[in-house]
mmCIF file with all atom_site columns, C-alpha atoms in Angstrom:
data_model
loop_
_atom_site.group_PDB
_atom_site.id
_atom_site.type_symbol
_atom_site.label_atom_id
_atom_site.label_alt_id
_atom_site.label_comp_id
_atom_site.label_asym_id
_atom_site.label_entity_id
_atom_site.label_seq_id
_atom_site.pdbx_PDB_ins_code
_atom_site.Cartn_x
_atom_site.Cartn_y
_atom_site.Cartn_z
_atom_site.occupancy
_atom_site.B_iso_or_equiv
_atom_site.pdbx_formal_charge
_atom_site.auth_seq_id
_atom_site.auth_comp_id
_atom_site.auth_asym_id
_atom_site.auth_atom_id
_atom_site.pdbx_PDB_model_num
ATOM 1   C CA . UNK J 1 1   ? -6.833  1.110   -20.595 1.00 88.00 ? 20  UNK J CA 1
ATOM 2   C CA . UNK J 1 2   ? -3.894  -0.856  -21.453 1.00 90.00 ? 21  UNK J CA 1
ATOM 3   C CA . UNK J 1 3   ? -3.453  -3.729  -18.605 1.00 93.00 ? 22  UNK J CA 1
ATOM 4   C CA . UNK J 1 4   ? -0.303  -5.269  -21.178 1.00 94.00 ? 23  UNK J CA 1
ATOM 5   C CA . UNK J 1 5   ? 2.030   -2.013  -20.252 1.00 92.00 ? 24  UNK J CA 1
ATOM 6   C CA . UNK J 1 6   ? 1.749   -3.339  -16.676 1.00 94.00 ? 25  UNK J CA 1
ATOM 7   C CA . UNK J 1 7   ? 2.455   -6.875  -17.472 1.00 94.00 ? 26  UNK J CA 1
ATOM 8   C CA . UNK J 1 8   ? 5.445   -6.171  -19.456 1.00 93.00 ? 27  UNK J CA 1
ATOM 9   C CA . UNK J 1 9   ? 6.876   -4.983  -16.659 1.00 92.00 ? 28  UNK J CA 1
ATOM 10  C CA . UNK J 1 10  ? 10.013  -6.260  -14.996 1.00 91.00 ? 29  UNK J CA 1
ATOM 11  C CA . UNK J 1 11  ? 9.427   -7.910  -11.719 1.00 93.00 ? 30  UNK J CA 1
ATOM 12  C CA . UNK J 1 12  ? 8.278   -7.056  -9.326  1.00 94.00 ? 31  UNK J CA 1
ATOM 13  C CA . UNK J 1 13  ? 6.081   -4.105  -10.976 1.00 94.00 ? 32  UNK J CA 1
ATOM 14  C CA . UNK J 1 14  ? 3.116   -6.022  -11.615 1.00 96.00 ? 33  UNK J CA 1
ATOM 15  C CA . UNK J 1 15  ? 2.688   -7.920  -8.694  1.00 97.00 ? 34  UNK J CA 1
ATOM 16  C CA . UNK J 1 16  ? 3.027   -4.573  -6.647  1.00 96.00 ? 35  UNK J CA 1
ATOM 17  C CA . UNK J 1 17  ? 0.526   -3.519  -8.381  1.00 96.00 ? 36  UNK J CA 1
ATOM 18  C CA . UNK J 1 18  ? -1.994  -6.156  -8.119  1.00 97.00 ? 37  UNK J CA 1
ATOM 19  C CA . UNK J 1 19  ? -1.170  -6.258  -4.735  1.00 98.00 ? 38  UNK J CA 1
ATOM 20  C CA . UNK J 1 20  ? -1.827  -2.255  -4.418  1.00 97.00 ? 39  UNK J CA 1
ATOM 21  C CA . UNK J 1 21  ? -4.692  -2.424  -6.356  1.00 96.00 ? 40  UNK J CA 1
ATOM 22  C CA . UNK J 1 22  ? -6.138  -5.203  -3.915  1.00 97.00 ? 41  UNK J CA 1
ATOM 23  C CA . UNK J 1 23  ? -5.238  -3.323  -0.999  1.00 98.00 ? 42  UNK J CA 1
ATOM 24  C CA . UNK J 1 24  ? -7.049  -0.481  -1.901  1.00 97.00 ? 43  UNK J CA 1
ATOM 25  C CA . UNK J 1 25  ? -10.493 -2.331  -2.680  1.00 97.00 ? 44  UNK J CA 1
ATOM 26  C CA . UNK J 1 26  ? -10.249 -4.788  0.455   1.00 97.00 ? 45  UNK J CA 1
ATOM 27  C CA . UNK J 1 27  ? -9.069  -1.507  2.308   1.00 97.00 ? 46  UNK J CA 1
ATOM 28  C CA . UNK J 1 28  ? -12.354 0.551   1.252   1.00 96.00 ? 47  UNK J CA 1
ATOM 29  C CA . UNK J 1 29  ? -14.333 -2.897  2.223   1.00 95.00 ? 48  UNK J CA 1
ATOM 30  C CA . UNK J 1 30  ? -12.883 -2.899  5.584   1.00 96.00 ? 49  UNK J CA 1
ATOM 31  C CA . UNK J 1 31  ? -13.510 0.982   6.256   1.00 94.00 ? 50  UNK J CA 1
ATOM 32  C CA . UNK J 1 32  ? -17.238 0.190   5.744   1.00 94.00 ? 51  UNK J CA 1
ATOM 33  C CA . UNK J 1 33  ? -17.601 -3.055  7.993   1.00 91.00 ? 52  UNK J CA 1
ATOM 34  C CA . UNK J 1 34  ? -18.460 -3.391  11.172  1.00 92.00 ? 53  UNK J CA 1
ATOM 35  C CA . UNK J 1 35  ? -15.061 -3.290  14.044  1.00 92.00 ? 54  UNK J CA 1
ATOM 36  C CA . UNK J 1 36  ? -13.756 -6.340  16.168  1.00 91.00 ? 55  UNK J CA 1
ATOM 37  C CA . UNK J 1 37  ? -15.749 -8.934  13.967  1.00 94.00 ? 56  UNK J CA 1
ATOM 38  C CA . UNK J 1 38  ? -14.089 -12.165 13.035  1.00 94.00 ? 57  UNK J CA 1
ATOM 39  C CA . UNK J 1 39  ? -14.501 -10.848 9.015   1.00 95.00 ? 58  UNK J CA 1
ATOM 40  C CA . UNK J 1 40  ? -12.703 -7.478  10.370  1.00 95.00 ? 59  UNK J CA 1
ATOM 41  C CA . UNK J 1 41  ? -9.832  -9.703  12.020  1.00 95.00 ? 60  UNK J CA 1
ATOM 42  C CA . UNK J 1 42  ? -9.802  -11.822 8.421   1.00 96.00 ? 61  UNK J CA 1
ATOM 43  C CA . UNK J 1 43  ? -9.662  -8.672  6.113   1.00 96.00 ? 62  UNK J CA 1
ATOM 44  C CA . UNK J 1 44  ? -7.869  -6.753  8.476   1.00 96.00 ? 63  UNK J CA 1
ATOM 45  C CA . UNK J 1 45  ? -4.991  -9.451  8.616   1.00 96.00 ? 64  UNK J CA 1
ATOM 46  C CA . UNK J 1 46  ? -4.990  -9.886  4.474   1.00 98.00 ? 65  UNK J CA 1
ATOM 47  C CA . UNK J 1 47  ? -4.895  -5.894  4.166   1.00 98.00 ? 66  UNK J CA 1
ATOM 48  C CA . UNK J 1 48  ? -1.543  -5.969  6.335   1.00 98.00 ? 67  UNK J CA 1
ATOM 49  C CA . UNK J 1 49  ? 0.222   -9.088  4.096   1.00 98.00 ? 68  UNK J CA 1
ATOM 50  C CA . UNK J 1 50  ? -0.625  -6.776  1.159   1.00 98.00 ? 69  UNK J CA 1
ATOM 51  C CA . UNK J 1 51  ? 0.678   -3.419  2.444   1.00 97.00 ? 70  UNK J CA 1
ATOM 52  C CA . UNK J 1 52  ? 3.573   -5.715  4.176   1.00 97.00 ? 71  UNK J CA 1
ATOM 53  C CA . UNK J 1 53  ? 3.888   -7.094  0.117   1.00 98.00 ? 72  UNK J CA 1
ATOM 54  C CA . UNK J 1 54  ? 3.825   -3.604  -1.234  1.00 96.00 ? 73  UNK J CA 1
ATOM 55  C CA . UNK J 1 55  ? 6.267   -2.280  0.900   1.00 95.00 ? 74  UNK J CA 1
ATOM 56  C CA . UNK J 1 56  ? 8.767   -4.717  0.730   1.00 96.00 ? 75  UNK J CA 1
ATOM 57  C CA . UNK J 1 57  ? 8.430   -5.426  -3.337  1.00 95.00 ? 76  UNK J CA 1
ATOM 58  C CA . UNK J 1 58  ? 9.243   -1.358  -3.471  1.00 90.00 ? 77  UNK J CA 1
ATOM 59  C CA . UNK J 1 59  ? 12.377  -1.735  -2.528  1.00 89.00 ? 78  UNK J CA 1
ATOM 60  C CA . UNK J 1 60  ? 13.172  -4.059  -5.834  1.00 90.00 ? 79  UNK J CA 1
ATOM 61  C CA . UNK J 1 61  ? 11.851  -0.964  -7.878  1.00 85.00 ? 80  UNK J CA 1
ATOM 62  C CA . UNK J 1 62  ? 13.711  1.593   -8.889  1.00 74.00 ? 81  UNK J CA 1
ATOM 63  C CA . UNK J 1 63  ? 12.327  3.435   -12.004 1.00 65.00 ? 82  UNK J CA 1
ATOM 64  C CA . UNK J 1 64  ? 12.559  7.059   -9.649  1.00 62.00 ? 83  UNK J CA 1
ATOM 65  C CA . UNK J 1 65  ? 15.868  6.767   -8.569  1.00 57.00 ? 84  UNK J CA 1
ATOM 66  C CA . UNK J 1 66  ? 16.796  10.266  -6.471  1.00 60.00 ? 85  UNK J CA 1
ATOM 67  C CA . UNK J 1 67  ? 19.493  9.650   -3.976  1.00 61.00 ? 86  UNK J CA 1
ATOM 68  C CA . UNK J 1 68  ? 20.847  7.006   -6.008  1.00 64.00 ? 87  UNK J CA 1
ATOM 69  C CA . UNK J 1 69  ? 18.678  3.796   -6.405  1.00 63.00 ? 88  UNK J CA 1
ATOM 70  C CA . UNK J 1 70  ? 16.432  5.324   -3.470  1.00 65.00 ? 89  UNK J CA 1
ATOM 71  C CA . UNK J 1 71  ? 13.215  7.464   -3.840  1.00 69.00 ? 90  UNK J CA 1
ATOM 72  C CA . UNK J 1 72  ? 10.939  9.090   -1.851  1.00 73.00 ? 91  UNK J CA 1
ATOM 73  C CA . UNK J 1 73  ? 9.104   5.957   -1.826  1.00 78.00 ? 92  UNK J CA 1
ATOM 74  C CA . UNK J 1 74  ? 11.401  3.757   0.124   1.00 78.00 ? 93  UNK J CA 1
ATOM 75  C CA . UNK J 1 75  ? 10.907  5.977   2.940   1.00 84.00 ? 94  UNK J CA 1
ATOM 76  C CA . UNK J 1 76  ? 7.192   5.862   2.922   1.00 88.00 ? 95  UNK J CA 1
ATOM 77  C CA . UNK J 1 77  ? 7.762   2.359   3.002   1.00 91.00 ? 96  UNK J CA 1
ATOM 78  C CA . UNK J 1 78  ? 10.294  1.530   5.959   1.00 91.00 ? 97  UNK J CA 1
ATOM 79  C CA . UNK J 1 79  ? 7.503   4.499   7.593   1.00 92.00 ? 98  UNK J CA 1
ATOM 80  C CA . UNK J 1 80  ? 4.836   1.619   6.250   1.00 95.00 ? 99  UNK J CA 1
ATOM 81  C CA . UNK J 1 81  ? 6.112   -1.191  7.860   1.00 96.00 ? 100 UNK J CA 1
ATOM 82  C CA . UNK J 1 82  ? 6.539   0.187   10.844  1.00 97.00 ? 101 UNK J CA 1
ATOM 83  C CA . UNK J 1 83  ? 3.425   1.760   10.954  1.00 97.00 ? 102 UNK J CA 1
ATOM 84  C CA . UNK J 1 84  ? 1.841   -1.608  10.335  1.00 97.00 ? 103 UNK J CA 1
ATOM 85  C CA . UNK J 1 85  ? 3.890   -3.289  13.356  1.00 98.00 ? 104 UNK J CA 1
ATOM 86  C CA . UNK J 1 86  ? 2.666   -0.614  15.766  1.00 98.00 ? 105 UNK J CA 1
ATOM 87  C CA . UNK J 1 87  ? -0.693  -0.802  14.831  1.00 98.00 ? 106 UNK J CA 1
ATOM 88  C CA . UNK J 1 88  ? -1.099  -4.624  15.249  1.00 97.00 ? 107 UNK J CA 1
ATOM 89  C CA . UNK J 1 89  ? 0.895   -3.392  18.846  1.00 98.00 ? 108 UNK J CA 1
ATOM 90  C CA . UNK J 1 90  ? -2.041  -0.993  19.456  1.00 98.00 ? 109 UNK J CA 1
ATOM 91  C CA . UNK J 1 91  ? -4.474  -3.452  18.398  1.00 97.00 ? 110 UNK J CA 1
ATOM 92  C CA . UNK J 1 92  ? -3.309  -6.304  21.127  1.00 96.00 ? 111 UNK J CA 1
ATOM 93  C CA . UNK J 1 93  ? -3.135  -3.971  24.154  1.00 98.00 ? 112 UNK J CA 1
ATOM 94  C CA . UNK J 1 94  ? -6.296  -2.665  23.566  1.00 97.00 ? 113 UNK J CA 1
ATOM 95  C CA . UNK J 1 95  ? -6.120  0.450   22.271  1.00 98.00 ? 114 UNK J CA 1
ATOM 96  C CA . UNK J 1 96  ? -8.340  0.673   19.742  1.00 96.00 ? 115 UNK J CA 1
ATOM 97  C CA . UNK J 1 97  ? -8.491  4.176   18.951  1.00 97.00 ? 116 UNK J CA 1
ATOM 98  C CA . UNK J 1 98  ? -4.239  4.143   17.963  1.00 98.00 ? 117 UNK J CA 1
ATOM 99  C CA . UNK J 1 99  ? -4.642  1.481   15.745  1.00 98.00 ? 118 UNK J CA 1
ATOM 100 C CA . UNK J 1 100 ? -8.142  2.751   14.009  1.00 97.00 ? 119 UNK J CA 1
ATOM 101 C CA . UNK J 1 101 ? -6.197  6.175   13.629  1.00 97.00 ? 120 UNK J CA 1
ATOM 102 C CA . UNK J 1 102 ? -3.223  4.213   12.290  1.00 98.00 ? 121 UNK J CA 1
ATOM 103 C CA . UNK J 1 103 ? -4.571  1.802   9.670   1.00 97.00 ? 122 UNK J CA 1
ATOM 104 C CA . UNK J 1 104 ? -7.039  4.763   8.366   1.00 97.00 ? 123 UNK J CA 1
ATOM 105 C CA . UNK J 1 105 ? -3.813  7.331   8.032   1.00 96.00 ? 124 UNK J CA 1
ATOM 106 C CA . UNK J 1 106 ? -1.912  4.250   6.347   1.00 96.00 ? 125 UNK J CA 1
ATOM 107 C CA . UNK J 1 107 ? -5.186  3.861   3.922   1.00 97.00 ? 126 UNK J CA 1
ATOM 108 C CA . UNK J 1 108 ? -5.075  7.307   2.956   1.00 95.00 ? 127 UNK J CA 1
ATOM 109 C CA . UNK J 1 109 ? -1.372  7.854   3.134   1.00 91.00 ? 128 UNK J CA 1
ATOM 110 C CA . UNK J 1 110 ? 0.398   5.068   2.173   1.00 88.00 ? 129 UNK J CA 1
ATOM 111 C CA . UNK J 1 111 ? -2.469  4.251   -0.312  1.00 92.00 ? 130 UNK J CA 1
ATOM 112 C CA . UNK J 1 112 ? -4.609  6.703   -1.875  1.00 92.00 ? 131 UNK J CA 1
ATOM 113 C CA . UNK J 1 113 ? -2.455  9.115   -1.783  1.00 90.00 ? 132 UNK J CA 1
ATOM 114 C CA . UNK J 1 114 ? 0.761   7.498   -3.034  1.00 87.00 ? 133 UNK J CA 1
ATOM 115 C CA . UNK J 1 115 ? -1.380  6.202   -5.308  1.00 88.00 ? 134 UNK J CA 1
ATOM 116 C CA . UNK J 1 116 ? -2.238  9.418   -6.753  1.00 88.00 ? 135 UNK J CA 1
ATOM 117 C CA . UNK J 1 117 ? 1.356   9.521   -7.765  1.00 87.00 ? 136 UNK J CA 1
ATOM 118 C CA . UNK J 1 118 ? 1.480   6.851   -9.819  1.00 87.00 ? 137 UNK J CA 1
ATOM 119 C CA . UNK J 1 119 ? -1.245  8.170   -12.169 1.00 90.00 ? 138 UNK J CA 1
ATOM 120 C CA . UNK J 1 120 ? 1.256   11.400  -12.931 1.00 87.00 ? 139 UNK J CA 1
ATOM 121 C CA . UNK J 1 121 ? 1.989   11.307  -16.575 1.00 90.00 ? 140 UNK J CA 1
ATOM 122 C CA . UNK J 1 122 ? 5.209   9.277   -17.339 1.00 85.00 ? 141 UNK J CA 1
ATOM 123 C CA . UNK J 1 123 ? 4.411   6.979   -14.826 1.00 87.00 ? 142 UNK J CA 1
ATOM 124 C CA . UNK J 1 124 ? 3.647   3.110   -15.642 1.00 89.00 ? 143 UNK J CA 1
ATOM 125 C CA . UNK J 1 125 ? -0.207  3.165   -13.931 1.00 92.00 ? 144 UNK J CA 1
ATOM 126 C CA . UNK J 1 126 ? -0.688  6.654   -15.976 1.00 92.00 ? 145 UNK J CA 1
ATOM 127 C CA . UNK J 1 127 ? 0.089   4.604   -19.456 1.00 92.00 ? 146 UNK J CA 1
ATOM 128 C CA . UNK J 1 128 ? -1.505  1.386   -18.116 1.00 93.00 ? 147 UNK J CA 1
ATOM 129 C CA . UNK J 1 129 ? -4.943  3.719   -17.677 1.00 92.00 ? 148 UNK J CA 1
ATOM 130 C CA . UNK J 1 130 ? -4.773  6.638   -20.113 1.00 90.00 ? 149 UNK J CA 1
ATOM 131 C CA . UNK J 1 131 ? -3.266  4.824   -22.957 1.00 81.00 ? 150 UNK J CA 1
#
């Protein structure tokens, strides 16, 4: 592992990262916890300022640039954000079931699974881990 490769990064690589990263550990925590608790509110409202944080930051990225400074990723992100804003929605009227089904697509989706691309070879996160 070679955490330096990240650092070197321009801005705002490694703080996306961290704030990934964090996301994905507080999101595992929260998918274990108990529902409706004051600590689910808590983590619940820190996961969403670091998905908010990731998706916004992506947009200042551009190392896969395929329709022009634009990736794949950017859409996964506007999708992100407003994914997040309609589950918070769900989450006030009551409908607990949307925004459980919501933030646990979003976790696999928009984290695990996008993750998984960053660990293809050529890739910063594949040289900050396999180097």
């Amino acid at each position: 592992m070679n955490i330096e490769v990240l650092f070197s990064e321009q801005s705002p690589i490694p703080s996306h990262a961290i704030a990934a990263l964090l996301a994905l550990g507080i999101g595992i925590l929260q998918l274990k916890k108990n529902k409706g608790t004051s600590l689910h509110k808590f983590i619940g409202y820190t996961w969403i300022g670091l998905m908010f944080y990731v998706s916004v930051s992506s947009f200042f990225i551009h190392k896969l640039r395929i329709l022009n400074i634009l990736s794949p990723i950017h859409l996964l992100s506007i999708f992100t954000i407003g994914s997040l804003i309609y589950a918070i929605l769900m989450v006030r009227k009551g409908e607990i079931e949307k925004h459980s089904r919501t933030m646990t697509l979003l976790f696999y989706l928009g984290l695990v699974l996008t993750g998984a691309f960053t660990l293809l070879p050529n890739r910063i996160m594949y040289t900050v881990i396999f180097s």
